[in-house]
Coordinates of C-alpha atoms in Angstrom, one line a residue:
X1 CA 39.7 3.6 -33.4
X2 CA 37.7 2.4 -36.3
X3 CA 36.3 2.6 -39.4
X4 CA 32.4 2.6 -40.5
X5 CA 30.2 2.2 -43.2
X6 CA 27.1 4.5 -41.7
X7 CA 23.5 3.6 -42.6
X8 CA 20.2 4.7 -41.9
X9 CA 19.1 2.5 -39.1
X10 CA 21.4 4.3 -36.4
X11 CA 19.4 6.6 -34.8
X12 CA 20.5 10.2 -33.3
X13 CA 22.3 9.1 -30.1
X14 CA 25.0 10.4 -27.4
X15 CA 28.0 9.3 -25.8
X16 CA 30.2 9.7 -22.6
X17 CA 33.4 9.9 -24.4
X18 CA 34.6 12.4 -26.9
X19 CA 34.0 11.5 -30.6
X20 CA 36.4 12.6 -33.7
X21 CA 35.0 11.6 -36.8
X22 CA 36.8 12.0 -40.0
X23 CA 34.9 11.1 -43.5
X24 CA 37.2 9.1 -45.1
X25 CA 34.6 8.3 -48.3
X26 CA 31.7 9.7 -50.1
X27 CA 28.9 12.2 -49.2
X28 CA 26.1 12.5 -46.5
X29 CA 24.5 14.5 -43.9
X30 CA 25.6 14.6 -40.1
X31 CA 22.3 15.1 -37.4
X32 CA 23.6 17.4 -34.7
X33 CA 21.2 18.3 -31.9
X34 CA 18.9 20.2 -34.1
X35 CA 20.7 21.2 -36.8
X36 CA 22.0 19.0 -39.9
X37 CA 24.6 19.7 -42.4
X38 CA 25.6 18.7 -45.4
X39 CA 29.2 16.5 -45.4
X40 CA 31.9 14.7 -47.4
X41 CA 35.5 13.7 -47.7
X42 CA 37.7 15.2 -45.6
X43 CA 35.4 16.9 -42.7
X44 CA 36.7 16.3 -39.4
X45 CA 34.0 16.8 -37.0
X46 CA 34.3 17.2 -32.5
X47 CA 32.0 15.7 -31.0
X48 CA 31.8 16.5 -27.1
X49 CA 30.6 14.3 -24.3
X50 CA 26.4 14.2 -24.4
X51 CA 25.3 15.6 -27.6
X52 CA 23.2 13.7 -29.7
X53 CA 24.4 13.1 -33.6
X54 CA 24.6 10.9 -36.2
X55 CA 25.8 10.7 -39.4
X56 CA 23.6 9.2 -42.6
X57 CA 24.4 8.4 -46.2
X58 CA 23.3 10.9 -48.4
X59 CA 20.5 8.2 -49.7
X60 CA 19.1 4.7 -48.4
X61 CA 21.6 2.8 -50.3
X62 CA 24.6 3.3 -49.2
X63 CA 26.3 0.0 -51.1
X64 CA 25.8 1.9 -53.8
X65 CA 26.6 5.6 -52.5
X66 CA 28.4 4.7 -49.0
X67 CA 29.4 7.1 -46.5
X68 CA 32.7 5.8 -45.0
X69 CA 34.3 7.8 -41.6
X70 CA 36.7 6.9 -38.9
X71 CA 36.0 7.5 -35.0
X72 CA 38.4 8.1 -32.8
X73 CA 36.9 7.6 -29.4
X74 CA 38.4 8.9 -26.2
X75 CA 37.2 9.7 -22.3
X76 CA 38.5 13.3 -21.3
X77 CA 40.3 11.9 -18.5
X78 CA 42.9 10.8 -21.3
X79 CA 43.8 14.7 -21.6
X80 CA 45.1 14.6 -17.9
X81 CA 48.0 12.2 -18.9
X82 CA 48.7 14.4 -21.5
X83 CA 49.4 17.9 -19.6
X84 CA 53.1 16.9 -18.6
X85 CA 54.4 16.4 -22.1
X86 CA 52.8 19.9 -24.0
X87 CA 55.0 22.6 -23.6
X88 CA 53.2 25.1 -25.9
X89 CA 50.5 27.2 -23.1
X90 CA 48.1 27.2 -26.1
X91 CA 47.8 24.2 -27.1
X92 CA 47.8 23.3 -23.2
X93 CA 44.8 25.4 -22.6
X94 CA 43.1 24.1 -25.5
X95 CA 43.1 20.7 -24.6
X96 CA 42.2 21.8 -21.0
X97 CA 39.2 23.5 -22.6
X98 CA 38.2 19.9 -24.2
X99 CA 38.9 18.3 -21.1
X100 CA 36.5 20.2 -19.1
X101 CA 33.9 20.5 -21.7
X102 CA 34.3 23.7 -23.0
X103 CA 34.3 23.6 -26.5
X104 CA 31.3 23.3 -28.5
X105 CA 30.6 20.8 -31.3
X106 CA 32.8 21.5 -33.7
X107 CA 33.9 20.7 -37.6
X108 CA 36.9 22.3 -40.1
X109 CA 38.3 21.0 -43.5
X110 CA 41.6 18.6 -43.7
X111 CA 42.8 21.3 -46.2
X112 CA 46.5 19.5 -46.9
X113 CA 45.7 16.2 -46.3
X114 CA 47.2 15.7 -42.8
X115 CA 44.3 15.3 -40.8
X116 CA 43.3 11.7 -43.3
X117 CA 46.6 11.1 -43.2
X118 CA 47.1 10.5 -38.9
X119 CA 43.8 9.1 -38.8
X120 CA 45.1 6.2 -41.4
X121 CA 48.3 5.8 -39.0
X122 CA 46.2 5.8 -35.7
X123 CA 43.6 2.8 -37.3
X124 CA 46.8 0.9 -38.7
X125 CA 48.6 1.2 -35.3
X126 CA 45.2 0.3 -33.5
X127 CA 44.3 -2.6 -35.3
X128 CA 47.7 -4.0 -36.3
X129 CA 49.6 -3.0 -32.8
X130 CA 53.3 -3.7 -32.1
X131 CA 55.7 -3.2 -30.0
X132 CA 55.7 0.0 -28.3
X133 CA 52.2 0.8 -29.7
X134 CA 51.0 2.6 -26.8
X135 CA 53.4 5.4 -27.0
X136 CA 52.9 5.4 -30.4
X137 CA 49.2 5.7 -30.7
X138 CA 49.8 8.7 -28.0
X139 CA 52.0 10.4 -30.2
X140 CA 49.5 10.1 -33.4
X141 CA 46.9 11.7 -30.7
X142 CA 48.7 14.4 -30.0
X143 CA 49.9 15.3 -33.5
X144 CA 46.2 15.1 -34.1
X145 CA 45.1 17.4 -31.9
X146 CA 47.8 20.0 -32.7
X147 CA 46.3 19.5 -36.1
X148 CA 43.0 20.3 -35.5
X149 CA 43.9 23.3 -33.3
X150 CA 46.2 24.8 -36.0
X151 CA 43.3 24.1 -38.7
X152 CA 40.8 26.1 -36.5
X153 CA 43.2 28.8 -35.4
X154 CA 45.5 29.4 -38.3
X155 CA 44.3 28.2 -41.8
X156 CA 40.5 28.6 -41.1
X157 CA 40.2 31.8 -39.4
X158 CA 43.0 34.1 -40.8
X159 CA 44.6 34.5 -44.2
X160 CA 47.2 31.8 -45.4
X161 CA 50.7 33.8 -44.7
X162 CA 53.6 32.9 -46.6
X163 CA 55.0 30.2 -44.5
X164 CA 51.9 28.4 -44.0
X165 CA 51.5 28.4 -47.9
X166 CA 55.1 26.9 -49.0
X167 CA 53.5 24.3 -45.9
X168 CA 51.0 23.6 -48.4
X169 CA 53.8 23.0 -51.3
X170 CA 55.1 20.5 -49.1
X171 CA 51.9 18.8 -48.1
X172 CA 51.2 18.6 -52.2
X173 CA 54.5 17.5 -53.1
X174 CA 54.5 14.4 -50.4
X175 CA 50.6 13.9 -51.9
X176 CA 50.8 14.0 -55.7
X177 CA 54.9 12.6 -55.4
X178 CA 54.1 10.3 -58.3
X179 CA 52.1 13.0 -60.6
X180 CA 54.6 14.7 -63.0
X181 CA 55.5 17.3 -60.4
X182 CA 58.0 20.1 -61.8
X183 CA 59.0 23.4 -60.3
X184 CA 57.4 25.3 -63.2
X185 CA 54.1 23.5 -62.7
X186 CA 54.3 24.2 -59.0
X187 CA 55.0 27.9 -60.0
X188 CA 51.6 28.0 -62.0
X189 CA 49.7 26.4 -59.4
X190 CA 51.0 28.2 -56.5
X191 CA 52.1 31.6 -58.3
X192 CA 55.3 31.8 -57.0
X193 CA 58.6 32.1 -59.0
X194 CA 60.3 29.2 -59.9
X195 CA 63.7 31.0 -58.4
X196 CA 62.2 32.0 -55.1
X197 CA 60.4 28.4 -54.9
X198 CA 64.1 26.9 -55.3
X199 CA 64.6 29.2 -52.6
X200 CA 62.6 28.4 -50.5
X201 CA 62.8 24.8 -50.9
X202 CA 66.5 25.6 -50.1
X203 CA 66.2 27.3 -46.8
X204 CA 63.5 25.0 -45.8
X205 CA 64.4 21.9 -46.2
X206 CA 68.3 21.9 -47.3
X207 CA 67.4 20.5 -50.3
X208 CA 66.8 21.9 -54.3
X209 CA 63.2 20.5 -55.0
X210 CA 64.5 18.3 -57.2
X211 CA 66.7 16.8 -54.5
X212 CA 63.6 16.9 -52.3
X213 CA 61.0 15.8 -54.7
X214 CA 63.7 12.5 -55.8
X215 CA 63.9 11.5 -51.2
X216 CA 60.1 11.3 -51.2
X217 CA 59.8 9.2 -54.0
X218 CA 62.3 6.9 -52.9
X219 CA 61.0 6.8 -49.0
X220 CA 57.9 6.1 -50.9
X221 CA 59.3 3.8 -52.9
X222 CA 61.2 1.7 -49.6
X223 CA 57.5 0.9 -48.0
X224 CA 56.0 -0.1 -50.9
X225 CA 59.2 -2.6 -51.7
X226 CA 58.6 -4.4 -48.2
X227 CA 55.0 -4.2 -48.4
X228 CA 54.1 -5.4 -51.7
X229 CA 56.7 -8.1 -51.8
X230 CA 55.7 -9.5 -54.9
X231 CA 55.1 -6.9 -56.9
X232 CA 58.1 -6.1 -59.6
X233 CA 60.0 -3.2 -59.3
X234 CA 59.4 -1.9 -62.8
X235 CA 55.8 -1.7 -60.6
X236 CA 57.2 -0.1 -57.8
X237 CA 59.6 2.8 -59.8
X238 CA 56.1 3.3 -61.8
X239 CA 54.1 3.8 -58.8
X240 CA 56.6 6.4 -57.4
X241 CA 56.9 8.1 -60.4
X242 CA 59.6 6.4 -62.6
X243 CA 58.7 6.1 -65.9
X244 CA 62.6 4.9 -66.8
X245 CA 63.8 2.0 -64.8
X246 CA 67.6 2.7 -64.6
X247 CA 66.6 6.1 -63.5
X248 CA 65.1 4.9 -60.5
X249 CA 67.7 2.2 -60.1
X250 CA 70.3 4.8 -59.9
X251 CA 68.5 7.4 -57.8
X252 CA 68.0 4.3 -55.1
X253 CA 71.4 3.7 -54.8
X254 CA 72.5 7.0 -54.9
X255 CA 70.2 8.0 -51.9
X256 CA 70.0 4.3 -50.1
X257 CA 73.4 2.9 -50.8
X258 CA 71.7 -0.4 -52.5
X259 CA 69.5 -1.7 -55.4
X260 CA 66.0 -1.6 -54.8
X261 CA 66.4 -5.9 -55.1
X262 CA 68.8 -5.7 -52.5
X263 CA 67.3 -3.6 -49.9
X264 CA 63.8 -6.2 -50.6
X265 CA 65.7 -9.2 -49.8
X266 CA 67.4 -7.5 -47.0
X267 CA 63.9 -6.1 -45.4
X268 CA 61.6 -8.4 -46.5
X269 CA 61.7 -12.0 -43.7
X270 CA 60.8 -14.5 -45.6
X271 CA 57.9 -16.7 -44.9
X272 CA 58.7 -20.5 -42.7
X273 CA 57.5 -23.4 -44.7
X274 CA 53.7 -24.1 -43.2
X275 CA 55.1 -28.1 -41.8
X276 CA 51.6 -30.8 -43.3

C-alpha cells in the first residue's frame, strides 16, 4: 500500500502483480496500452498483471496541480488464500476470474464514498500496523473487493433499486454527519417522504434518523477525542456538528455513559516523562 504524488518522468511501464489505484486528489490522464483517459478524484482503476500504464498530472507541474492516488499492490497467488473464507459463489468466481487473469483492465466511480474510504484504512493499517494487522489488512481486502464487484455489477450497470438508494442515504449521512443534516433536507435531496424516510430509517437500522444521525456524530466524536488530544471539546462538538455545547455534553452521556472529558482521560495514555 501507498500513496503517490505522480509526475511526468515515469514512463508507461508493466508489472507482475495486480495494481488497484484509487485517485485520492486532483485531475490527470491515465496511459493504458494504447488508449488514455481522462481521470480524477474518486476513479478506481484494475490494473492486471503485464499491461503497460501510467498515470500523469494533468500538466508538468504537478506542485501546483498534483495528481495524488493510492496503490494497492498484490500477486494473484494472494486470491488462493482467500477461497476458504468467501461463501457467496459470485464473488468466489470473480475473484477466480482475477486470479487467473481474466478480467480486463478495468475502472468504475467510488459513487458513495466507500471505496476512498477502505483505501484510507488499508494505508493507515499498512503503515501504522498493530497487533493483529495481518488479519486485519485481509479483511480491508476483501471488503474492497466486494466493493468493487458490487460497484461494477450493481450500481454501474443496472438502475439504482430502492434498497441500494436508502444505501446511499446512509453512505451520505456517515459523510456530511457534521453538515446541518435534517430529514426534510434529505427528503429534497433524495425525493422521498419525510414519513417513509423515518421508515425506513426505522426498519433499517432500529433507529429514528435522529437517533441515528446523533450515534454517528458521537462515534465520530470518540476518535477525534483520543486522536486530537489537545484539542478542546467546544472543537470537537463543533467538528461533529454541535453548535451548542451542553447539547453535545448531554447527548455523550446519554449514548456513552460519560462526559466527553472523562472518556479522554480514560482513553487517552498519557505520555512518560522523556528522562535528560
Amino acid at each position: 500500500m501507498n500513496r503517490a504524488t505522480e509526475s511526468y518522468d515515469l514512463p508507461l511501464h508493466s508489472h507482475d502483480f495486480i495494481e488497484l489505484t484509487f485517485v485520492a486528489e486532483g485531475k490527470g490522464f491515465h496511459y493504458i496500452d494504447q488508449q488514455v483517459e481522462q481521470t480524477g478524484k474518486g476513479r478506481l482503476y484494475f490494473i492486471p498483471v503485464g499491461v503497460s500504464h501510467v498515470f500523469r498530472p494533468s500538466s508538468p507541474g504537478s506542485l501546483r496541480e498534483p495528481l495524488v492516488v493510492y496503490n494497492c499492490l498484490f500477486p494473484p497467488e494472494l486470491l488462493d488464500s482467500l477461497a476458504a473464507v468467501i461463501p457467496d459463489p459470485p464473488i468466489a468466481a470473480y475473484l477466480e476470474q482475477i486470479r487467473t487473469d481474466q478480467l480486463p483492465a478495468f475502472s468504475v466511480t467510488d459513487l458513495n464514498g466507500s471505496v476512498e474510504s477502505l483505501f484510507l484504512s488499508l494505508h493507515r493499517e499498512y503503515h501504522l500496523p498493530q497487533t493483529g494487522s495481518g488479519s486485519y489488512l485481509l479483511a480491508l481486502f476483501i471488503q474492497l473487493l466486494v466493493s468493487i464487484y458490487r460497484l461494477r455489477h450493481d450500481e454501474v450497470q443496472f438502475p439504482l433499486n430502492k434498497q441500494t438508494q436508502f444505501l446511499q442515504i446512509l453512505h451520505y449521512v456517515n459523510r456530511e454527519y457534521a453538515q446541518e443534516i435534517t430529514l426534510s433536507h434529505l427528503s429534497r435531496s433524495f425525493d422521498w417522504s419525510e414519513r417513509h424516510l423515518q421508515r425506513l430509517f426505522k426498519a433499517h437500522t432500529g433507529q429514528t434518523f435522529h437517533h441515528y444521525l446523533q450515534n454517528i456524530r458521537i462515534q465520530k466524536s470518540c476518535q477525534l477525542l483520543v486522536q486530537q488530544q489537545q484539542t478542546p471539546v467546544q472543537l470537537i462538538a463543533e467538528q461533529t456538528g454541535y453548535r451548542d455545547l451542553k447539547t453535545f455534553n448531554l447527548v455523550f452521556k446519554r449514548i456513552i455513559g460519560s462526559t466527553p472529558g472523562s472518556y479522554r482521560q480514560a482513553h487517552c495514555r498519557k505520555q512518560p516523562d522523556v528522562q535528560a
